Short mmCIF file of N, CA and C in Angstrom, two decimals:
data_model
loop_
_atom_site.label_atom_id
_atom_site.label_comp_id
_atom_site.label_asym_id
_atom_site.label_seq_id
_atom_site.Cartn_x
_atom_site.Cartn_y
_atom_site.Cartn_z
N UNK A 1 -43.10 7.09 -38.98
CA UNK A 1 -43.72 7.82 -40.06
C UNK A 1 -45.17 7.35 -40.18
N UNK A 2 -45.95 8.35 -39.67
CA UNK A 2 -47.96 7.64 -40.12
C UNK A 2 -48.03 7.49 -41.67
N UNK A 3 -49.14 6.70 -42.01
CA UNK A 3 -48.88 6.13 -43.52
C UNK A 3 -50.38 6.60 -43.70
N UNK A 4 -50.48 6.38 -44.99
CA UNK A 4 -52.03 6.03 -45.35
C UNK A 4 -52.18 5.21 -46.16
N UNK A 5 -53.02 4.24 -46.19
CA UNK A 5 -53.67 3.12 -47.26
C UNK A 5 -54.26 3.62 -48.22
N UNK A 6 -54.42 3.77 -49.62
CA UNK A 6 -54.77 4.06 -50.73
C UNK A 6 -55.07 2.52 -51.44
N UNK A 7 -56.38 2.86 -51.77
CA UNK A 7 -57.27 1.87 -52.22
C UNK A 7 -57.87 1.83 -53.24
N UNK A 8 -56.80 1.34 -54.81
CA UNK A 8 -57.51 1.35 -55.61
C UNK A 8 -57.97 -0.12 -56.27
N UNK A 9 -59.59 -0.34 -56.40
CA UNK A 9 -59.96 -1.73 -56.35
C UNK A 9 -60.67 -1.53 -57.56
N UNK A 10 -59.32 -1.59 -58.70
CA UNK A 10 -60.07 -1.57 -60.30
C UNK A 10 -59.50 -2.68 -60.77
N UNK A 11 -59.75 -3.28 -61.56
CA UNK A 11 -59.21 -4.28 -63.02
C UNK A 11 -59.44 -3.89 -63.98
N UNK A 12 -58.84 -3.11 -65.32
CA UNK A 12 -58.84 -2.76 -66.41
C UNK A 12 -59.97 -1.41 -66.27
N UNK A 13 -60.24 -0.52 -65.19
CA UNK A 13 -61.21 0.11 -65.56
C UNK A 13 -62.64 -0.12 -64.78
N UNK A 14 -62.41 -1.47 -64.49
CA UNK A 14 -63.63 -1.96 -63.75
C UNK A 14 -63.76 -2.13 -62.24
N UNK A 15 -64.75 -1.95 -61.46
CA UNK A 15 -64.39 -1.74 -60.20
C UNK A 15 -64.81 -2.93 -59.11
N UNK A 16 -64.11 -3.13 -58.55
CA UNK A 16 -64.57 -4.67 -57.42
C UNK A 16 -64.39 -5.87 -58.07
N UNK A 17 -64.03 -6.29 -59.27
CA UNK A 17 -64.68 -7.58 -59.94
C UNK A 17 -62.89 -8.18 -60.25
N UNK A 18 -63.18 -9.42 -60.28
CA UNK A 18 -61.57 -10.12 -60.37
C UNK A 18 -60.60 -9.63 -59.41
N UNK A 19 -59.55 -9.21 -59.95
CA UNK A 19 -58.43 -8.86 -59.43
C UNK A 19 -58.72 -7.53 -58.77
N UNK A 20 -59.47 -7.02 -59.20
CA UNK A 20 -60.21 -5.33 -58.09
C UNK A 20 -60.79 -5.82 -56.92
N UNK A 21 -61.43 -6.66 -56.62
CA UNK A 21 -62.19 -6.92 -55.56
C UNK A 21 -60.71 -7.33 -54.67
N UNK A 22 -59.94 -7.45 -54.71
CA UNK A 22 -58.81 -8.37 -54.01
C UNK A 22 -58.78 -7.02 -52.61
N UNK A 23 -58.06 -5.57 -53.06
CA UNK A 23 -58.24 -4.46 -52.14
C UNK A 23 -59.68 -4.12 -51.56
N UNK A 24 -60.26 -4.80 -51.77
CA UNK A 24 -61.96 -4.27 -51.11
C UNK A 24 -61.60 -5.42 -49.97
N UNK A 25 -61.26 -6.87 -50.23
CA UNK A 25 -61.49 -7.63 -49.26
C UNK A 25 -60.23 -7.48 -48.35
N UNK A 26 -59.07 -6.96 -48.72
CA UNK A 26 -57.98 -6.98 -47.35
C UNK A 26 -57.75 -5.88 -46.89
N UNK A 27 -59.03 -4.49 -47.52
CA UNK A 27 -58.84 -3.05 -46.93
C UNK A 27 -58.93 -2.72 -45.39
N UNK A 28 -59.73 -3.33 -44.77
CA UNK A 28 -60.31 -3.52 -43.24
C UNK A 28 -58.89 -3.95 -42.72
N UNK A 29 -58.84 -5.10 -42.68
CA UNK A 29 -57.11 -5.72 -42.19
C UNK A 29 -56.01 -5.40 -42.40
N UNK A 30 -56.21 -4.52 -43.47
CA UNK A 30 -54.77 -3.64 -43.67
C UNK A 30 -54.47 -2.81 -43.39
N UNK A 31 -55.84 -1.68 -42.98
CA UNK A 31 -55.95 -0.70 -42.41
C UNK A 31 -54.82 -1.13 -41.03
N UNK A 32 -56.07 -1.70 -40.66
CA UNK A 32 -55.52 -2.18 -38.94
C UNK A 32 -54.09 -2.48 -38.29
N UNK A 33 -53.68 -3.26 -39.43
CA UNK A 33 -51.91 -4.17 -39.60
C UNK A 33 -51.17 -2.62 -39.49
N UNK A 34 -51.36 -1.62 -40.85
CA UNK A 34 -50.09 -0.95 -40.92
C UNK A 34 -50.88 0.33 -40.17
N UNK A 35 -51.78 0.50 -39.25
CA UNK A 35 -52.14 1.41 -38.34
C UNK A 35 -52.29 2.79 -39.11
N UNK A 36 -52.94 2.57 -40.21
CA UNK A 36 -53.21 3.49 -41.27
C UNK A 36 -53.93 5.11 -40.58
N UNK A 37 -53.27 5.87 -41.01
CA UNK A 37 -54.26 7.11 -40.31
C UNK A 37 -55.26 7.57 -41.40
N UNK A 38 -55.02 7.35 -42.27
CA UNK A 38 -56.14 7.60 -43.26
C UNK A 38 -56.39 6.29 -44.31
N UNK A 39 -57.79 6.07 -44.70
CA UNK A 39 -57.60 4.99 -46.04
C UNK A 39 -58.40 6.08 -46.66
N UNK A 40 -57.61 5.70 -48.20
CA UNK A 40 -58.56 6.98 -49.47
C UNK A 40 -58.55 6.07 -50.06
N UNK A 41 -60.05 5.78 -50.81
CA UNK A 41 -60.06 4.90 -51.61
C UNK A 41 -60.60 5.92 -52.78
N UNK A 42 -59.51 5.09 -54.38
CA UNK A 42 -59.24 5.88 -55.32
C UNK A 42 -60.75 5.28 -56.37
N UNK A 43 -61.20 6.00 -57.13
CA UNK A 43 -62.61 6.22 -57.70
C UNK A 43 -62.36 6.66 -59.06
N UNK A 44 -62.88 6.11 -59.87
CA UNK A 44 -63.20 6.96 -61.55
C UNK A 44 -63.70 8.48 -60.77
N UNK A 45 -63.40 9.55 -62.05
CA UNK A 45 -63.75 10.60 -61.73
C UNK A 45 -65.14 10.96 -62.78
N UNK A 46 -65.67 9.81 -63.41
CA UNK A 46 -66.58 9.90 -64.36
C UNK A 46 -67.03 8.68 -64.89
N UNK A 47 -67.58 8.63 -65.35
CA UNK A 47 -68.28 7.09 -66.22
C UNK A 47 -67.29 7.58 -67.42
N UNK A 48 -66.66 5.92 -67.61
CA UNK A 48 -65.79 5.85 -69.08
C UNK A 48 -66.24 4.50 -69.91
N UNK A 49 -65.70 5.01 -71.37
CA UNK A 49 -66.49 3.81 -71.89
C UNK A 49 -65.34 3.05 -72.67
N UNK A 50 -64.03 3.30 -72.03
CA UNK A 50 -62.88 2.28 -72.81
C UNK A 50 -61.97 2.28 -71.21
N UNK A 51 -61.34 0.63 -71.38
CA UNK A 51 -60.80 0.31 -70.00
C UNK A 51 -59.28 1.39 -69.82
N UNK A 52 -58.63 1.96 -71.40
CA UNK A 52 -57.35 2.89 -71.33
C UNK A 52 -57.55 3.83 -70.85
N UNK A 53 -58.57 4.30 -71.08
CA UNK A 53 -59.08 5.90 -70.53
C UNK A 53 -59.18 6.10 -69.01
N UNK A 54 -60.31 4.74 -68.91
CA UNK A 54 -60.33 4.75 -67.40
C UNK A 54 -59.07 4.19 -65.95
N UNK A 55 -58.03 3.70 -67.29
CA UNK A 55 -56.35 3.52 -66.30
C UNK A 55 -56.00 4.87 -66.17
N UNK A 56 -56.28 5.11 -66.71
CA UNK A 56 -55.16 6.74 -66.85
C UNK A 56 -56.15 7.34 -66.11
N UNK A 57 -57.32 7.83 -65.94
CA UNK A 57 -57.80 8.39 -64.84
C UNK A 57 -57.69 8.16 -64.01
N UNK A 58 -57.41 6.60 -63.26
CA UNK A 58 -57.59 6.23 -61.72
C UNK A 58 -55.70 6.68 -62.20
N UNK A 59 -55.29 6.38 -62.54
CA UNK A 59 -53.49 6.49 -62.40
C UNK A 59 -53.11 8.20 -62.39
N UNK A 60 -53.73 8.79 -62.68
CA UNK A 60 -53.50 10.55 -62.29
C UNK A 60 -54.17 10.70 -60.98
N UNK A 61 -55.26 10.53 -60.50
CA UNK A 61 -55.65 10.30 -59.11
C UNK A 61 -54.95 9.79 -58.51
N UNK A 62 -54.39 8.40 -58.32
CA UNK A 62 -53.73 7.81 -57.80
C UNK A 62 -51.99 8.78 -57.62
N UNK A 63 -51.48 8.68 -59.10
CA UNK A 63 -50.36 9.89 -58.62
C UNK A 63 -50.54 11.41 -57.54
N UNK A 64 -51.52 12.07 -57.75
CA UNK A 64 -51.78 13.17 -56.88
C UNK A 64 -51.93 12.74 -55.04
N UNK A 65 -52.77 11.48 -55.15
CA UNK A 65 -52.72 10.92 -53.68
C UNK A 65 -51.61 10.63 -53.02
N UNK A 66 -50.62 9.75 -53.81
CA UNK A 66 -49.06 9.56 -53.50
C UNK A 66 -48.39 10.86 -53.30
N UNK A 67 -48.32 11.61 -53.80
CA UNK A 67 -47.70 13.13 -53.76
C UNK A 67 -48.31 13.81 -52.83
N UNK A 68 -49.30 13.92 -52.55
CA UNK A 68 -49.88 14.43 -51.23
C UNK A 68 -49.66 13.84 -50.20
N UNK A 69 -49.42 12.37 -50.28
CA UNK A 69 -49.29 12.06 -48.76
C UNK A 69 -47.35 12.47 -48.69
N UNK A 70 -46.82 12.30 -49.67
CA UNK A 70 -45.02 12.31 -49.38
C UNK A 70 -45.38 13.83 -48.69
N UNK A 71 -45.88 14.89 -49.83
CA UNK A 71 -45.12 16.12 -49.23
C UNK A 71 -45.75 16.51 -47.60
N UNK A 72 -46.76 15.46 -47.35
CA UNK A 72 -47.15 15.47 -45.67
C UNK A 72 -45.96 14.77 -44.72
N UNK A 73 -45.59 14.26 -45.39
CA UNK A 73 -44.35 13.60 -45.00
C UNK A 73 -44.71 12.25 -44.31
N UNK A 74 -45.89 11.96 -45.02
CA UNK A 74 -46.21 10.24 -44.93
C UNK A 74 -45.95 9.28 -45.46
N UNK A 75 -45.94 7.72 -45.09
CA UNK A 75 -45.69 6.91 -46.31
C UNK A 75 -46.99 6.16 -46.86
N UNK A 76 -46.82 6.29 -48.07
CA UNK A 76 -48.07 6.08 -48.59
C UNK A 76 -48.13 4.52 -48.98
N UNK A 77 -48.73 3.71 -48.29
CA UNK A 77 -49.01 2.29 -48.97
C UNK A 77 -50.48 1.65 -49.77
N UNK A 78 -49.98 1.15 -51.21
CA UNK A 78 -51.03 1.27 -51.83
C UNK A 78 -51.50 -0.29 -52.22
N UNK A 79 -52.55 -0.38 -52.13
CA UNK A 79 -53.61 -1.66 -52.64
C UNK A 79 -54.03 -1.56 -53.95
N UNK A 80 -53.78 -2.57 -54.77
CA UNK A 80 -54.72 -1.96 -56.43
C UNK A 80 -54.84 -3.63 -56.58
N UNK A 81 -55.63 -3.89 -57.83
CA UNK A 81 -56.14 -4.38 -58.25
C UNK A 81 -55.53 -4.60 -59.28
N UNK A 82 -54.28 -4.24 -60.28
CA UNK A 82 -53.84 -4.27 -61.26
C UNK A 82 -52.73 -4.02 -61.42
N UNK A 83 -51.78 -3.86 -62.20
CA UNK A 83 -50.20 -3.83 -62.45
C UNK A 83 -50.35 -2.54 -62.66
N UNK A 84 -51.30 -1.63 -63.55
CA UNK A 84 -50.67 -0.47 -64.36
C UNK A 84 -50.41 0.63 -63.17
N UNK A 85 -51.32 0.78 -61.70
CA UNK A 85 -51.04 1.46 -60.83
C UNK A 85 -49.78 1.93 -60.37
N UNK A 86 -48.93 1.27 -60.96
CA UNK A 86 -47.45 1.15 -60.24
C UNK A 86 -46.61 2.33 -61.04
N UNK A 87 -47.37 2.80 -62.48
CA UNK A 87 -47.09 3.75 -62.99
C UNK A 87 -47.46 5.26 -62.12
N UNK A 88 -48.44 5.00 -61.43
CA UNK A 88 -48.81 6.29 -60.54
C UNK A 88 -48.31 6.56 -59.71
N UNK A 89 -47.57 5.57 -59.05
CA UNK A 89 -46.61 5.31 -57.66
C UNK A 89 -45.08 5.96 -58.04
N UNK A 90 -44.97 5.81 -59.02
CA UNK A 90 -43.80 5.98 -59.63
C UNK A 90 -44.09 7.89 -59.61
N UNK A 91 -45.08 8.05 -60.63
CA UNK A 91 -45.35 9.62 -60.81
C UNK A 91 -45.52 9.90 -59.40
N UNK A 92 -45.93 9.56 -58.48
CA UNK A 92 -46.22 10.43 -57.46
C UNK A 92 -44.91 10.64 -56.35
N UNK A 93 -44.23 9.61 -56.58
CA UNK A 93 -43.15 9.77 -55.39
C UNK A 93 -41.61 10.19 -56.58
N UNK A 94 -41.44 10.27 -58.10
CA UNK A 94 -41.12 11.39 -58.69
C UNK A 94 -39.88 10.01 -58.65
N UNK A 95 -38.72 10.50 -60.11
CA UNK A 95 -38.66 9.24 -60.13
C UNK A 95 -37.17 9.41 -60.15
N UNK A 96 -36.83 10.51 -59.65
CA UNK A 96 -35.42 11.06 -59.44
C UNK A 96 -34.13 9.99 -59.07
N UNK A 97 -34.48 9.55 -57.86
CA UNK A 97 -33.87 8.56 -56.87
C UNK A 97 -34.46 7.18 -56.53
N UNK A 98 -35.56 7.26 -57.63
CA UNK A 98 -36.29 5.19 -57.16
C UNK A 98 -35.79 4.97 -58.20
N UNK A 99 -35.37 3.46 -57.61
CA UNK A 99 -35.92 2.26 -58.21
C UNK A 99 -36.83 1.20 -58.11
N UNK A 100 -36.58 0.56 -59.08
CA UNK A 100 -38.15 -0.15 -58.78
C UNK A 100 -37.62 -1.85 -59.40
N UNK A 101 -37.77 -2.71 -58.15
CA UNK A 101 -37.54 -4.42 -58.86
C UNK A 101 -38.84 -4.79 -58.72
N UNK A 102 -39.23 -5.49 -59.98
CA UNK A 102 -40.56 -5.85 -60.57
C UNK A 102 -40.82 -7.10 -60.20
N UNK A 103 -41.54 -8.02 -59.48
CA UNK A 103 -42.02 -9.23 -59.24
C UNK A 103 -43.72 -9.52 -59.76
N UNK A 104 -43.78 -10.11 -60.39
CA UNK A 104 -44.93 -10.40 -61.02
C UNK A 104 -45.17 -11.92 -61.29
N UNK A 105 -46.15 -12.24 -61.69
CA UNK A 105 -46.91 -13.41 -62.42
C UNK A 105 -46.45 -13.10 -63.98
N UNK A 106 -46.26 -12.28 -64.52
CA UNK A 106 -46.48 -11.88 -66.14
C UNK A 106 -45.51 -11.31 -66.51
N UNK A 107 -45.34 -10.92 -67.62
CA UNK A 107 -44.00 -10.08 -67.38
C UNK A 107 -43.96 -8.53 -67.62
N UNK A 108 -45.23 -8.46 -68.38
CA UNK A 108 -45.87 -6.21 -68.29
C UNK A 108 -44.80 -5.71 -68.77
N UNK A 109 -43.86 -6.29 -69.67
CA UNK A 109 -42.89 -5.41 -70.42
C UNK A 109 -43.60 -5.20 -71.84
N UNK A 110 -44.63 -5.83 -72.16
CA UNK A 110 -45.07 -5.34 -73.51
C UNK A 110 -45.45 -4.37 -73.77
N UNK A 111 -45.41 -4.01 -74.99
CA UNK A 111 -46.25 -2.51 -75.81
C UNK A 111 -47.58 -3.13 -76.50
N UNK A 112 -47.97 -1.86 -77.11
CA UNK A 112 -49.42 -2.37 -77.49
C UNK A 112 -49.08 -2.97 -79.15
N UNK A 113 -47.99 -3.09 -79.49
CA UNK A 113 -47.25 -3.37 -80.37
C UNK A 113 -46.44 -4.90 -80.06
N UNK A 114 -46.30 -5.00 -78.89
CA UNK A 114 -45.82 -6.25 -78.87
C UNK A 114 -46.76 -7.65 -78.57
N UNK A 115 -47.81 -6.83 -78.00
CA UNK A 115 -48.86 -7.81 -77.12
C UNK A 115 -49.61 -8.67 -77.81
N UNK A 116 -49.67 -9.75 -77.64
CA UNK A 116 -50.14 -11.00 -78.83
C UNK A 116 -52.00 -11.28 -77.87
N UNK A 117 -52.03 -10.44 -76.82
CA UNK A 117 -53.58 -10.94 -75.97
C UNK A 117 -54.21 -9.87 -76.11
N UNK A 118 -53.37 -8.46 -75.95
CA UNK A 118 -53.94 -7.10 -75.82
C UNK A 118 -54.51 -6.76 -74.50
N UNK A 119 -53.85 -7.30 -73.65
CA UNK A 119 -54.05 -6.78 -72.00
C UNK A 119 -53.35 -5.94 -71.28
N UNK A 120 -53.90 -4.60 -71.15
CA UNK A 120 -53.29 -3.49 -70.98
C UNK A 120 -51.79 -3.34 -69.60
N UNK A 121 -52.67 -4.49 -68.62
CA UNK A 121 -51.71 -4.25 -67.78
C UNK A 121 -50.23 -5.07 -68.20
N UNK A 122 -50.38 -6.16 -69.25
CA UNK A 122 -49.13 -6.68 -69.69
C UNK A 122 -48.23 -5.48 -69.75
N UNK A 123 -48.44 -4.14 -70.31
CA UNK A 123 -47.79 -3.04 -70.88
C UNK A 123 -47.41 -2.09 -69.66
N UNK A 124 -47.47 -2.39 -68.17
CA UNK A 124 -47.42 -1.78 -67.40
C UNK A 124 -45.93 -1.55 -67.05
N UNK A 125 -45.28 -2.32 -66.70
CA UNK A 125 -43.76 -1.36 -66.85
C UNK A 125 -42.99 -1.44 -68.25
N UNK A 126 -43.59 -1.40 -69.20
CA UNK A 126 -43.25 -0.67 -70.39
C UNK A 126 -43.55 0.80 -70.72
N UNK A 127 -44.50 1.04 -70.04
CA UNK A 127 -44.92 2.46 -69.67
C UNK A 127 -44.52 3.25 -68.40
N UNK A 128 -43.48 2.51 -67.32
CA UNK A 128 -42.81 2.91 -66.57
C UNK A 128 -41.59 3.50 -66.78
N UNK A 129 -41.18 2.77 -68.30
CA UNK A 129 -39.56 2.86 -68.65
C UNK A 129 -39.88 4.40 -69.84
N UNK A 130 -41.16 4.14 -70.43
CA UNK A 130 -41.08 5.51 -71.31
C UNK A 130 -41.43 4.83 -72.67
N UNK A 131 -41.38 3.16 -72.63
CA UNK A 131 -41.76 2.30 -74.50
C UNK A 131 -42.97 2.56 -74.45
N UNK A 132 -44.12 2.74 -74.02
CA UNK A 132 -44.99 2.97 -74.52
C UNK A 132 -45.98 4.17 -74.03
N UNK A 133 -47.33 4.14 -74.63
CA UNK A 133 -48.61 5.10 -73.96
C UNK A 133 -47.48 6.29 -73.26
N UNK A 134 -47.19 7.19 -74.44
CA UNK A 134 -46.26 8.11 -73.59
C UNK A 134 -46.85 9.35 -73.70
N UNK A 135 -48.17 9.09 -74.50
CA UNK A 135 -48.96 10.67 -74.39
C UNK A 135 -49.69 10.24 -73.57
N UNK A 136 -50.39 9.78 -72.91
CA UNK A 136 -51.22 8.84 -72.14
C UNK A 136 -50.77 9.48 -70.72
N UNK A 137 -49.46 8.42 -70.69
CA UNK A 137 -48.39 8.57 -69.61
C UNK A 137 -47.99 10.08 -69.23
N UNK A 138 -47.86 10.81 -70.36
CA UNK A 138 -47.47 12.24 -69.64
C UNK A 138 -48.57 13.10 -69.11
N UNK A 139 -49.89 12.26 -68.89
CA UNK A 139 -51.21 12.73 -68.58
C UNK A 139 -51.33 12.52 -67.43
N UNK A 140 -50.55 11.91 -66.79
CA UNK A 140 -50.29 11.43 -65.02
C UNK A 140 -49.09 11.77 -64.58
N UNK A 141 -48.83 13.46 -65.41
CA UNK A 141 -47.44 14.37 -64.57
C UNK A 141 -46.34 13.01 -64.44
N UNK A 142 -46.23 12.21 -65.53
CA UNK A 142 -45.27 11.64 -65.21
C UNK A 142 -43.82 11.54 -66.33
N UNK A 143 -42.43 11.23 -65.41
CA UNK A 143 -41.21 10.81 -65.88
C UNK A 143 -40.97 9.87 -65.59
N UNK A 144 -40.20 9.53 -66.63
CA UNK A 144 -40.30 8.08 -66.74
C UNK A 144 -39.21 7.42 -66.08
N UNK A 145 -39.10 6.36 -65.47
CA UNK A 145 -38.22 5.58 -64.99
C UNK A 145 -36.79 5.29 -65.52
N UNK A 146 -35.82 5.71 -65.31
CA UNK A 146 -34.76 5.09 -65.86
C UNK A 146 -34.54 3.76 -65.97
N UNK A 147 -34.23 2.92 -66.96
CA UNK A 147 -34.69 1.44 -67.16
C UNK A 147 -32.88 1.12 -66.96
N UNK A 148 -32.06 1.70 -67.05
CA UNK A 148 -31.02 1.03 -66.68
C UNK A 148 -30.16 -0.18 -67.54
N UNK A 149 -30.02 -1.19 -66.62
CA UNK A 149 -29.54 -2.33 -67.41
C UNK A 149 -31.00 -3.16 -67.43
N UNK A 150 -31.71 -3.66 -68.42
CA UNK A 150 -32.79 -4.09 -68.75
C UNK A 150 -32.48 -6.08 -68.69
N UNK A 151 -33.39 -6.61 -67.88
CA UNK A 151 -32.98 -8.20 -67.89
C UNK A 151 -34.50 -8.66 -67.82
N UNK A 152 -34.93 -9.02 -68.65
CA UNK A 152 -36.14 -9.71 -68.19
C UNK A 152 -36.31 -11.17 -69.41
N UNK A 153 -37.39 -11.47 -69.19
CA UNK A 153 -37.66 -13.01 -69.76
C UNK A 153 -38.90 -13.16 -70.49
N UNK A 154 -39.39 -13.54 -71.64
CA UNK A 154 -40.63 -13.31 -71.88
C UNK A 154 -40.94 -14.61 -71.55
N UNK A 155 -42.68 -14.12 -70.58
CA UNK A 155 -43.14 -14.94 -70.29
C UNK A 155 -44.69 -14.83 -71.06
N UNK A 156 -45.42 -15.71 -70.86
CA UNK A 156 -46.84 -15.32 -71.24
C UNK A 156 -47.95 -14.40 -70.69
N UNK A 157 -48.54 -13.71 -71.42
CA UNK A 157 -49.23 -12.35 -70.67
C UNK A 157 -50.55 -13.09 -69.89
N UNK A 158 -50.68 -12.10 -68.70
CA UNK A 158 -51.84 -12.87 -67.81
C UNK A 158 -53.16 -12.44 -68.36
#
């Protein structure tokens, strides 16, 4: 199956810096490794001036790229810079028949209601399952994950 690399190198909105720069520096070598036939690297579609606005824009881009490469009948492997992307991955490959086991540093089950730091990507598979940003969330053609039997641990947000 030819794949394509999708390259989104944001942190909260921001592009290249911290945890964004991480896909800028292993895009070249990753290309190469998984013999990528295409790399698309994912872009604001505008200057934004709050880091929520600008998740949800790269995360509707990001969903449409995933969905374009499935119905080519590619596999799409993606680079980001941040946890909340994984919400687009989800919208784009449709959430019928995935699942999804979460490995992280943090634990991204919070809401913006639970979050004691206020770091958006903490809230990232809380917005996978449907607890939170669900007008937000339905702005990236998305359904939500069936959460199933729920086991997690609170840890401290990164």
């Amino acid at each position: 199956m030819a794949g394509e690399l999708i390259v989104v190198p944001y942190v909260l909105g921001r592009e290249g810096i911290g945890m964004g720069a991480g896909p800028l520096g292993l895009q070249a070598d990753a290309a190469v490794v998984l013999k990528a036939v295409r790399v698309e690297r994912i872009a604001l579609s505008a200057p934004f001036t709050n880091e929520i606005g600008a998740c949800f824009d790269l995360n509707r881009q990001m969903a449409h790229a995933v969905a374009g490469e499935r119905e080519r009948g590619a596999l799409p492997v993606v680079m980001a810079g941040n946890c909340h992307t994984q919400q687009a991955v989800v919208a784009g490959l449709g959430a019928g028949d995935l699942a999804l086991v979460w490995f992280d540093c943090h634990a991204d089950f919070h809401t913006p209601e639970t979050t004691e730091s206020g770091f958006f990507d903490g809230t990232a598979l809380s917005m996978t399952v449907g607890d939170c940003w669900t007008a937000l969330s339905a702005t990236v053609t998305f359904s939500t994950l069936p959460s199933g039997r729920r086991t997690s641990t609170r840890f401290p947000e990164g």
